[in-house]
Amino acid sequence: MPLRCRDIPRIPGLEPIKLRGGMTATDNVVRWPYVAENRSFQEWVKGGELVFVTGISRHRNPENLAECLYEGKECSISGLVVLTGDAYIAQLPKTLCQLADELSIPLFEQPYSLPMVEVTEKISRAIVLREHTGDEPSIPELTPQLSELIEAWITCRGNQRAMAEALGCHRNTVHNRVQQLSRNASGHTNDHQNFKALLMTHLLKASQP
């Protein structure tokens, strides 16, 4: 099941993101997040992106924000997220919310206090996990201990004897940790899917700069 616009505020940690317009199009599939730095983003998107407008590198007045919606409609983006706060874009214009309704483009408001790097990471992880497991975006959080265990599993290709040597513990301890990890991950019921979800989360997190 793909990630859709309606799922964004349901992702753990992204609850402060609020839907302000375009409610009729919240079934739009989110292919990937994209942070728009230029005035126009048309040549940089392929369709299906959830486009973020920050106002940090370029001033965004109500007219320009409206242009973003019109351009987004033309480019078939999945939705538009506008960051608001005292520093750059103070508030979301009511006319923009109305335009989002008219154009049927989901319009979200995100506070600047929510770090952009965390938002894009969580959304990217949710997309990847949805593609591989088909589950709801209840994304497992990896502790350093879990990351160490999964890294050992990757390095040792699942050989629990080798993992025990690498981690400096008994083989039974490794076996029990792997079993517990599979059972507890994200509330899933399928052990294989649980471990797969955590593995994908670890690999995606490791790939982040």
mmCIF file of C-alpha atoms in Angstrom, residues 13-182:
data_model
loop_
_atom_site.group_PDB
_atom_site.id
_atom_site.type_symbol
_atom_site.label_atom_id
_atom_site.label_comp_id
_atom_site.label_asym_id
_atom_site.label_seq_id
_atom_site.Cartn_x
_atom_site.Cartn_y
_atom_site.Cartn_z
ATOM 1 C CA GLY A 13 6.862 12.598 15.032
ATOM 2 C CA LEU A 14 5.050 14.428 12.228
ATOM 3 C CA GLU A 15 1.837 15.149 14.121
ATOM 4 C CA PRO A 16 2.535 18.948 14.121
ATOM 5 C CA ILE A 17 2.040 18.963 10.335
ATOM 6 C CA LYS A 18 -1.570 19.995 9.695
ATOM 7 C CA LEU A 19 -3.725 19.653 6.590
ATOM 8 C CA ARG A 20 -5.131 23.104 5.701
ATOM 9 C CA GLY A 21 -6.659 22.621 2.271
ATOM 10 C CA GLY A 22 -7.286 20.251 -0.604
ATOM 11 C CA MET A 23 -9.055 17.693 1.589
ATOM 12 C CA THR A 24 -10.671 15.989 -1.409
ATOM 13 C CA ALA A 25 -7.288 14.926 -2.799
ATOM 14 C CA THR A 26 -5.675 13.380 0.279
ATOM 15 C CA ASP A 27 -5.601 10.001 -1.496
ATOM 16 C CA ASN A 28 -2.772 11.350 -3.669
ATOM 17 C CA VAL A 29 0.227 9.016 -3.534
ATOM 18 C CA VAL A 30 3.449 10.522 -2.165
ATOM 19 C CA ARG A 31 6.301 9.323 -4.371
ATOM 20 C CA TRP A 32 9.079 11.270 -2.607
ATOM 21 C CA PRO A 33 9.640 14.506 -0.619
ATOM 22 C CA TYR A 34 11.203 17.477 -2.420
ATOM 23 C CA VAL A 35 12.361 20.765 -0.852
ATOM 24 C CA ALA A 36 11.874 23.616 -3.326
ATOM 25 C CA GLU A 37 14.588 26.280 -3.058
ATOM 26 C CA ASN A 38 14.051 28.044 -6.389
ATOM 27 C CA ARG A 39 11.089 30.225 -7.304
ATOM 28 C CA SER A 40 9.969 27.594 -9.809
ATOM 29 C CA PHE A 41 10.306 23.837 -9.231
ATOM 30 C CA GLN A 42 8.663 22.569 -12.414
ATOM 31 C CA GLU A 43 11.857 21.379 -14.093
ATOM 32 C CA TRP A 44 13.013 19.541 -10.946
ATOM 33 C CA VAL A 45 10.001 17.317 -10.271
ATOM 34 C CA LYS A 46 8.557 14.313 -12.088
ATOM 35 C CA GLY A 47 5.114 14.111 -10.498
ATOM 36 C CA GLY A 48 3.988 12.631 -7.221
ATOM 37 C CA GLU A 49 6.382 14.629 -5.046
ATOM 38 C CA LEU A 50 5.364 16.183 -1.748
ATOM 39 C CA VAL A 51 6.898 19.632 -2.255
ATOM 40 C CA PHE A 52 8.152 21.645 0.734
ATOM 41 C CA VAL A 53 8.388 25.443 0.586
ATOM 42 C CA THR A 54 10.489 27.015 3.348
ATOM 43 C CA GLY A 55 11.019 30.645 2.350
ATOM 44 C CA ILE A 56 14.567 30.454 3.723
ATOM 45 C CA SER A 57 16.552 30.979 0.523
ATOM 46 C CA ARG A 58 13.837 32.899 -1.354
ATOM 47 C CA HIS A 59 11.145 35.259 -0.098
ATOM 48 C CA ARG A 60 7.661 33.803 -0.491
ATOM 49 C CA ASN A 61 4.726 36.228 -0.529
ATOM 50 C CA PRO A 62 1.081 35.123 -0.891
ATOM 51 C CA GLU A 63 1.209 35.586 -4.658
ATOM 52 C CA ASN A 64 4.264 33.356 -5.005
ATOM 53 C CA LEU A 65 2.737 30.700 -2.755
ATOM 54 C CA ALA A 66 -0.317 30.721 -5.010
ATOM 55 C CA GLU A 67 2.012 30.269 -7.989
ATOM 56 C CA CYS A 68 3.424 27.202 -6.239
ATOM 57 C CA LEU A 69 -0.048 25.659 -6.098
ATOM 58 C CA TYR A 70 -0.779 26.430 -9.744
ATOM 59 C CA GLU A 71 2.595 25.068 -10.777
ATOM 60 C CA GLY A 72 2.091 22.030 -8.563
ATOM 61 C CA LYS A 73 -1.214 21.290 -10.258
ATOM 62 C CA GLU A 74 0.451 21.505 -13.653
ATOM 63 C CA CYS A 75 3.299 19.220 -12.513
ATOM 64 C CA SER A 76 0.978 16.709 -10.800
ATOM 65 C CA ILE A 77 2.691 16.939 -7.417
ATOM 66 C CA SER A 78 1.013 15.003 -4.607
ATOM 67 C CA GLY A 79 0.804 17.987 -2.256
ATOM 68 C CA LEU A 80 2.410 21.188 -0.971
ATOM 69 C CA VAL A 81 3.840 21.789 2.491
ATOM 70 C CA VAL A 82 4.470 25.376 3.609
ATOM 71 C CA LEU A 83 6.693 26.026 6.622
ATOM 72 C CA THR A 84 5.425 28.829 8.842
ATOM 73 C CA GLY A 85 6.892 30.814 11.728
ATOM 74 C CA ASP A 86 8.139 34.240 12.701
ATOM 75 C CA ALA A 87 11.395 34.042 10.739
ATOM 76 C CA TYR A 88 10.223 33.672 7.124
ATOM 77 C CA ILE A 89 6.597 32.857 6.274
ATOM 78 C CA ALA A 90 4.624 34.145 9.233
ATOM 79 C CA GLN A 91 1.328 32.424 8.518
ATOM 80 C CA LEU A 92 -0.594 30.551 5.874
ATOM 81 C CA PRO A 93 -2.913 32.916 3.930
ATOM 82 C CA LYS A 94 -6.581 31.897 4.021
ATOM 83 C CA THR A 95 -6.782 32.557 0.293
ATOM 84 C CA LEU A 96 -4.109 29.904 -0.216
ATOM 85 C CA CYS A 97 -6.178 27.311 1.649
ATOM 86 C CA GLN A 98 -9.175 28.188 -0.497
ATOM 87 C CA LEU A 99 -7.105 27.898 -3.668
ATOM 88 C CA ALA A 100 -5.869 24.475 -2.564
ATOM 89 C CA ASP A 101 -9.501 23.407 -2.246
ATOM 90 C CA GLU A 102 -10.297 24.748 -5.716
ATOM 91 C CA LEU A 103 -7.302 23.034 -7.314
ATOM 92 C CA SER A 104 -7.691 19.834 -5.263
ATOM 93 C CA ILE A 105 -4.107 19.877 -4.024
ATOM 94 C CA PRO A 106 -3.459 18.864 -0.400
ATOM 95 C CA LEU A 107 -1.947 21.860 1.407
ATOM 96 C CA PHE A 108 -0.095 21.286 4.666
ATOM 97 C CA GLU A 109 1.301 23.688 7.249
ATOM 98 C CA GLN A 110 4.510 22.739 9.051
ATOM 99 C CA PRO A 111 6.049 24.735 11.927
ATOM 100 C CA TYR A 112 9.680 25.793 11.500
ATOM 101 C CA SER A 113 10.382 24.234 14.892
ATOM 102 C CA LEU A 114 10.055 20.805 13.280
ATOM 103 C CA PRO A 115 13.517 20.039 11.798
ATOM 104 C CA MET A 116 13.333 19.611 8.045
ATOM 105 C CA VAL A 117 15.911 16.810 8.023
ATOM 106 C CA GLU A 118 13.773 14.751 10.405
ATOM 107 C CA VAL A 119 10.636 15.333 8.350
ATOM 108 C CA THR A 120 12.137 14.247 5.029
ATOM 109 C CA GLU A 121 13.868 11.275 6.657
ATOM 110 C CA LYS A 122 10.676 10.007 8.287
ATOM 111 C CA ILE A 123 8.675 10.410 5.088
ATOM 112 C CA SER A 124 11.371 8.704 2.999
ATOM 113 C CA ARG A 125 11.537 5.813 5.447
ATOM 114 C CA ALA A 126 7.754 5.485 5.411
ATOM 115 C CA ILE A 127 7.719 5.361 1.595
ATOM 116 C CA VAL A 128 10.432 2.698 1.437
ATOM 117 C CA LEU A 129 8.826 0.555 4.131
ATOM 118 C CA ARG A 130 5.407 0.819 2.486
ATOM 119 C CA GLU A 131 6.946 -0.358 -0.799
ATOM 120 C CA HIS A 132 8.594 -3.368 0.835
ATOM 121 C CA THR A 133 6.079 -4.391 3.490
ATOM 122 C CA GLY A 134 2.774 -2.772 2.555
ATOM 123 C CA ASP A 135 2.237 -1.728 6.175
ATOM 124 C CA GLU A 136 0.966 1.438 7.800
ATOM 125 C CA PRO A 137 3.709 4.008 8.501
ATOM 126 C CA SER A 138 4.431 2.984 12.078
ATOM 127 C CA ILE A 139 8.165 3.299 11.573
ATOM 128 C CA PRO A 140 10.434 1.454 14.007
ATOM 129 C CA GLU A 141 12.938 3.587 15.863
ATOM 130 C CA LEU A 142 16.398 2.063 16.020
ATOM 131 C CA THR A 143 18.388 2.278 19.238
ATOM 132 C CA PRO A 144 22.203 2.064 19.013
ATOM 133 C CA GLN A 145 21.971 -1.503 20.373
ATOM 134 C CA LEU A 146 19.513 -2.573 17.669
ATOM 135 C CA SER A 147 21.606 -0.917 14.970
ATOM 136 C CA GLU A 148 24.685 -2.771 16.238
ATOM 137 C CA LEU A 149 22.801 -6.088 16.135
ATOM 138 C CA ILE A 150 21.478 -5.497 12.616
ATOM 139 C CA GLU A 151 24.891 -4.350 11.375
ATOM 140 C CA ALA A 152 26.391 -7.568 12.766
ATOM 141 C CA TRP A 153 23.655 -9.559 11.023
ATOM 142 C CA ILE A 154 24.515 -7.867 7.713
ATOM 143 C CA THR A 155 28.278 -8.266 8.145
ATOM 144 C CA CYS A 156 28.030 -11.910 9.201
ATOM 145 C CA ARG A 157 25.291 -12.696 6.662
ATOM 146 C CA GLY A 158 22.966 -13.925 9.381
ATOM 147 C CA ASN A 159 25.450 -16.423 10.839
ATOM 148 C CA GLN A 160 24.623 -16.208 14.537
ATOM 149 C CA ARG A 161 27.845 -17.903 15.643
ATOM 150 C CA ALA A 162 29.876 -15.256 13.816
ATOM 151 C CA MET A 163 27.569 -12.549 15.157
ATOM 152 C CA ALA A 164 28.185 -13.745 18.710
ATOM 153 C CA GLU A 165 31.949 -13.502 18.169
ATOM 154 C CA ALA A 166 31.636 -10.038 16.631
ATOM 155 C CA LEU A 167 29.407 -8.780 19.450
ATOM 156 C CA GLY A 168 31.341 -10.526 22.216
ATOM 157 C CA CYS A 169 28.394 -12.500 23.593
ATOM 158 C CA HIS A 170 26.986 -16.042 23.639
ATOM 159 C CA ARG A 171 25.322 -17.464 20.548
ATOM 160 C CA ASN A 172 22.086 -18.065 22.489
ATOM 161 C CA THR A 173 22.057 -14.404 23.475
ATOM 162 C CA VAL A 174 22.250 -13.393 19.820
ATOM 163 C CA HIS A 175 19.491 -15.839 18.917
ATOM 164 C CA ASN A 176 17.202 -14.487 21.652
ATOM 165 C CA ARG A 177 17.891 -10.865 20.657
ATOM 166 C CA VAL A 178 17.071 -11.537 17.004
ATOM 167 C CA GLN A 179 13.849 -13.330 17.959
ATOM 168 C CA GLN A 180 12.793 -10.534 20.306
ATOM 169 C CA LEU A 181 13.647 -7.901 17.715
ATOM 170 C CA SER A 182 11.417 -9.646 15.139
#
